[in-house]
């Protein structure tokens, strides 16, 4: 009798309608989308940073993606614009409180007229550092310096290149 009951239960379970498991998968896409983002961070009524993006995708983890590019402006002690950063795509990783730019990444220190170009760059607002382990090109006045791996303060005032591959003087009309 027990064997027949077990067989009957097996037949009932195996003959049921098939369930589409795609309906049970956890949604991984954005939970909100924002357009024309203009985020200002201030301290003592003085603007310190300004983040701008055309489109922002926020995910359930708190991570944010800027698929159409990101621009970050950094201001000095008196509120003057000192440094700009831009990237073709941007990401904010919530658990690390870290921004990552990729694609054509540009940093410009307006005070020193220094420029940096790379394919990826990280900005840590907690430590106020920017860094990468990718290839970088830095233009200082009339000098062009190439290397792999770089660390700098967020204003790009002082930096360290880890593997300098070459440097040279710029020709007239050359530069970025």
Tab-separated table of C-alpha atoms in Angstrom:
chain	number	residue	atom	x	y	z
A	1	UNK	CA	0.000	0.000	0.000
A	2	UNK	CA	2.862	2.387	0.879
A	3	UNK	CA	4.573	1.612	-2.428
A	4	UNK	CA	1.409	2.383	-4.405
A	5	UNK	CA	0.931	5.674	-2.526
A	6	UNK	CA	4.539	6.690	-3.322
A	7	UNK	CA	4.085	5.835	-7.011
A	8	UNK	CA	0.808	7.796	-7.111
A	9	UNK	CA	2.497	10.867	-5.556
A	10	UNK	CA	5.363	10.591	-8.047
A	11	UNK	CA	2.903	10.502	-10.957
A	12	UNK	CA	1.046	13.548	-9.661
A	13	UNK	CA	4.249	15.561	-9.299
A	14	UNK	CA	5.796	14.475	-12.587
A	15	UNK	CA	2.632	15.064	-14.609
A	16	UNK	CA	2.168	18.690	-13.491
A	17	UNK	CA	2.663	21.650	-15.812
A	18	UNK	CA	6.257	22.745	-16.393
A	19	UNK	CA	7.283	25.978	-14.698
A	20	UNK	CA	9.158	28.666	-16.622
A	21	UNK	CA	12.240	29.185	-14.433
A	22	UNK	CA	12.984	32.541	-16.125
A	23	UNK	CA	10.124	33.987	-14.083
A	24	UNK	CA	11.913	32.961	-10.884
A	25	UNK	CA	15.241	34.654	-11.716
A	26	UNK	CA	16.215	37.708	-9.697
A	27	UNK	CA	16.032	40.968	-11.668
A	28	UNK	CA	19.545	42.364	-12.207
A	29	UNK	CA	18.686	45.506	-14.174
A	30	UNK	CA	18.421	49.090	-12.962
A	31	UNK	CA	15.862	49.934	-10.296
A	32	UNK	CA	15.796	53.602	-11.291
A	33	UNK	CA	16.933	55.766	-14.182
A	34	UNK	CA	17.792	59.456	-13.981
A	35	UNK	CA	18.523	62.000	-16.695
A	36	UNK	CA	20.553	65.234	-16.696
A	37	UNK	CA	22.178	64.490	-13.335
A	38	UNK	CA	23.831	67.428	-11.549
A	39	UNK	CA	25.081	66.381	-8.097
A	40	UNK	CA	26.841	68.985	-5.957
A	41	UNK	CA	28.837	68.187	-2.814
A	42	UNK	CA	29.555	71.140	-0.556
A	43	UNK	CA	31.262	71.729	2.756
A	44	UNK	CA	30.657	74.865	4.838
A	45	UNK	CA	28.569	76.314	1.983
A	46	UNK	CA	31.493	75.986	-0.474
A	47	UNK	CA	31.173	73.624	-3.448
A	48	UNK	CA	33.834	70.885	-3.309
A	49	UNK	CA	32.775	68.582	-6.161
A	50	UNK	CA	30.205	68.647	-8.929
A	51	UNK	CA	29.222	65.479	-10.808
A	52	UNK	CA	27.312	65.730	-14.089
A	53	UNK	CA	25.959	62.961	-16.305
A	54	UNK	CA	23.365	62.722	-19.064
A	55	UNK	CA	22.017	59.395	-17.802
A	56	UNK	CA	22.265	57.477	-14.518
A	57	UNK	CA	21.221	53.879	-13.867
A	58	UNK	CA	20.919	52.849	-10.209
A	59	UNK	CA	20.878	49.170	-9.236
A	60	UNK	CA	19.482	47.336	-6.216
A	61	UNK	CA	22.991	46.976	-4.785
A	62	UNK	CA	23.368	50.769	-4.692
A	63	UNK	CA	25.849	50.661	-7.578
A	64	UNK	CA	25.380	53.337	-10.235
A	65	UNK	CA	26.262	53.365	-13.924
A	66	UNK	CA	26.678	56.434	-16.131
A	67	UNK	CA	26.468	54.842	-19.623
A	68	UNK	CA	26.609	58.119	-21.568
A	69	UNK	CA	29.601	59.585	-19.758
A	70	UNK	CA	30.460	61.381	-16.554
A	71	UNK	CA	32.090	64.711	-15.711
A	72	UNK	CA	33.460	65.534	-12.259
A	73	UNK	CA	34.654	69.011	-11.315
A	74	UNK	CA	36.791	69.521	-8.222
A	75	UNK	CA	36.951	72.872	-6.476
A	76	UNK	CA	39.677	74.348	-4.259
A	77	UNK	CA	39.475	75.760	-0.743
A	78	UNK	CA	37.993	79.066	-1.877
A	79	UNK	CA	35.486	77.439	-4.231
A	80	UNK	CA	37.498	77.982	-7.435
A	81	UNK	CA	37.438	75.266	-10.109
A	82	UNK	CA	40.825	73.522	-10.025
A	83	UNK	CA	40.447	70.145	-11.759
A	84	UNK	CA	38.088	68.445	-14.194
A	85	UNK	CA	37.715	64.719	-14.891
A	86	UNK	CA	35.641	63.183	-17.654
A	87	UNK	CA	35.086	59.686	-19.036
A	88	UNK	CA	33.030	58.070	-21.800
A	89	UNK	CA	31.383	55.769	-19.203
A	90	UNK	CA	31.331	55.945	-15.446
A	91	UNK	CA	30.513	53.676	-12.523
A	92	UNK	CA	30.030	54.136	-8.807
A	93	UNK	CA	30.720	51.039	-6.702
A	94	UNK	CA	28.709	51.559	-3.502
A	95	UNK	CA	30.421	48.970	-1.259
A	96	UNK	CA	33.837	50.550	-1.932
A	97	UNK	CA	32.594	54.172	-2.273
A	98	UNK	CA	34.657	54.298	-5.462
A	99	UNK	CA	34.138	55.878	-8.888
A	100	UNK	CA	35.558	54.316	-12.062
A	101	UNK	CA	35.783	55.997	-15.433
A	102	UNK	CA	36.498	54.105	-18.628
A	103	UNK	CA	36.842	54.723	-22.336
A	104	UNK	CA	38.462	58.032	-23.162
A	105	UNK	CA	39.318	59.318	-19.661
A	106	UNK	CA	40.704	62.857	-19.327
A	107	UNK	CA	41.898	64.775	-16.258
A	108	UNK	CA	42.846	68.446	-16.478
A	109	UNK	CA	44.485	70.413	-13.669
A	110	UNK	CA	43.550	73.975	-14.624
A	111	UNK	CA	45.989	75.630	-12.205
A	112	UNK	CA	49.102	73.812	-13.501
A	113	UNK	CA	47.761	73.188	-17.007
A	114	UNK	CA	48.532	69.458	-16.634
A	115	UNK	CA	46.522	66.917	-18.574
A	116	UNK	CA	46.180	63.181	-18.190
A	117	UNK	CA	44.721	60.698	-20.639
A	118	UNK	CA	43.992	57.010	-19.949
A	119	UNK	CA	41.487	54.265	-20.744
A	120	UNK	CA	40.522	53.708	-17.090
A	121	UNK	CA	40.775	55.749	-13.910
A	122	UNK	CA	39.534	55.327	-10.334
A	123	UNK	CA	38.607	58.156	-7.960
A	124	UNK	CA	38.324	57.480	-4.238
A	125	UNK	CA	36.508	60.399	-2.565
A	126	UNK	CA	37.446	59.076	0.910
A	127	UNK	CA	41.211	59.138	0.367
A	128	UNK	CA	40.938	61.948	-2.220
A	129	UNK	CA	43.120	59.961	-4.647
A	130	UNK	CA	42.910	59.093	-8.335
A	131	UNK	CA	44.739	56.065	-9.702
A	132	UNK	CA	45.017	53.501	-12.463
A	133	UNK	CA	47.115	50.497	-13.404
A	134	UNK	CA	46.527	51.167	-17.137
A	135	UNK	CA	48.637	53.078	-19.655
A	136	UNK	CA	48.600	56.863	-19.140
A	137	UNK	CA	49.828	59.890	-21.041
A	138	UNK	CA	50.536	63.064	-19.088
A	139	UNK	CA	51.164	66.450	-20.664
A	140	UNK	CA	52.988	69.010	-18.528
A	141	UNK	CA	53.704	72.316	-20.216
A	142	UNK	CA	55.863	71.243	-23.192
A	143	UNK	CA	56.594	67.667	-22.038
A	144	UNK	CA	54.717	64.470	-22.821
A	145	UNK	CA	55.227	61.550	-20.409
A	146	UNK	CA	53.937	57.988	-21.001
A	147	UNK	CA	53.754	55.226	-18.455
A	148	UNK	CA	51.751	52.390	-16.964
A	149	UNK	CA	50.197	52.811	-13.535
A	150	UNK	CA	49.690	56.152	-11.809
A	151	UNK	CA	48.549	57.537	-8.468
A	152	UNK	CA	47.763	61.180	-7.691
A	153	UNK	CA	45.822	63.422	-5.348
A	154	UNK	CA	42.293	64.114	-6.630
A	155	UNK	CA	43.329	67.563	-7.854
A	156	UNK	CA	46.115	66.028	-9.972
A	157	UNK	CA	48.629	68.374	-8.338
A	158	UNK	CA	51.174	65.705	-7.418
A	159	UNK	CA	51.413	62.311	-9.056
A	160	UNK	CA	53.558	59.191	-9.290
A	161	UNK	CA	54.017	57.171	-12.463
A	162	UNK	CA	54.998	53.583	-11.734
A	163	UNK	CA	56.461	52.402	-15.066
A	164	UNK	CA	57.594	55.304	-17.232
A	165	UNK	CA	58.008	54.131	-20.816
A	166	UNK	CA	59.214	57.387	-22.353
A	167	UNK	CA	58.971	61.144	-22.224
A	168	UNK	CA	59.704	63.794	-24.778
A	169	UNK	CA	59.295	67.447	-25.628
A	170	UNK	CA	56.196	68.384	-27.583
A	171	UNK	CA	56.500	69.673	-31.121
A	172	UNK	CA	54.748	72.983	-31.962
A	173	UNK	CA	50.994	72.391	-32.322
A	174	UNK	CA	51.146	68.957	-30.700
A	175	UNK	CA	49.325	67.996	-27.506
A	176	UNK	CA	45.839	67.235	-26.273
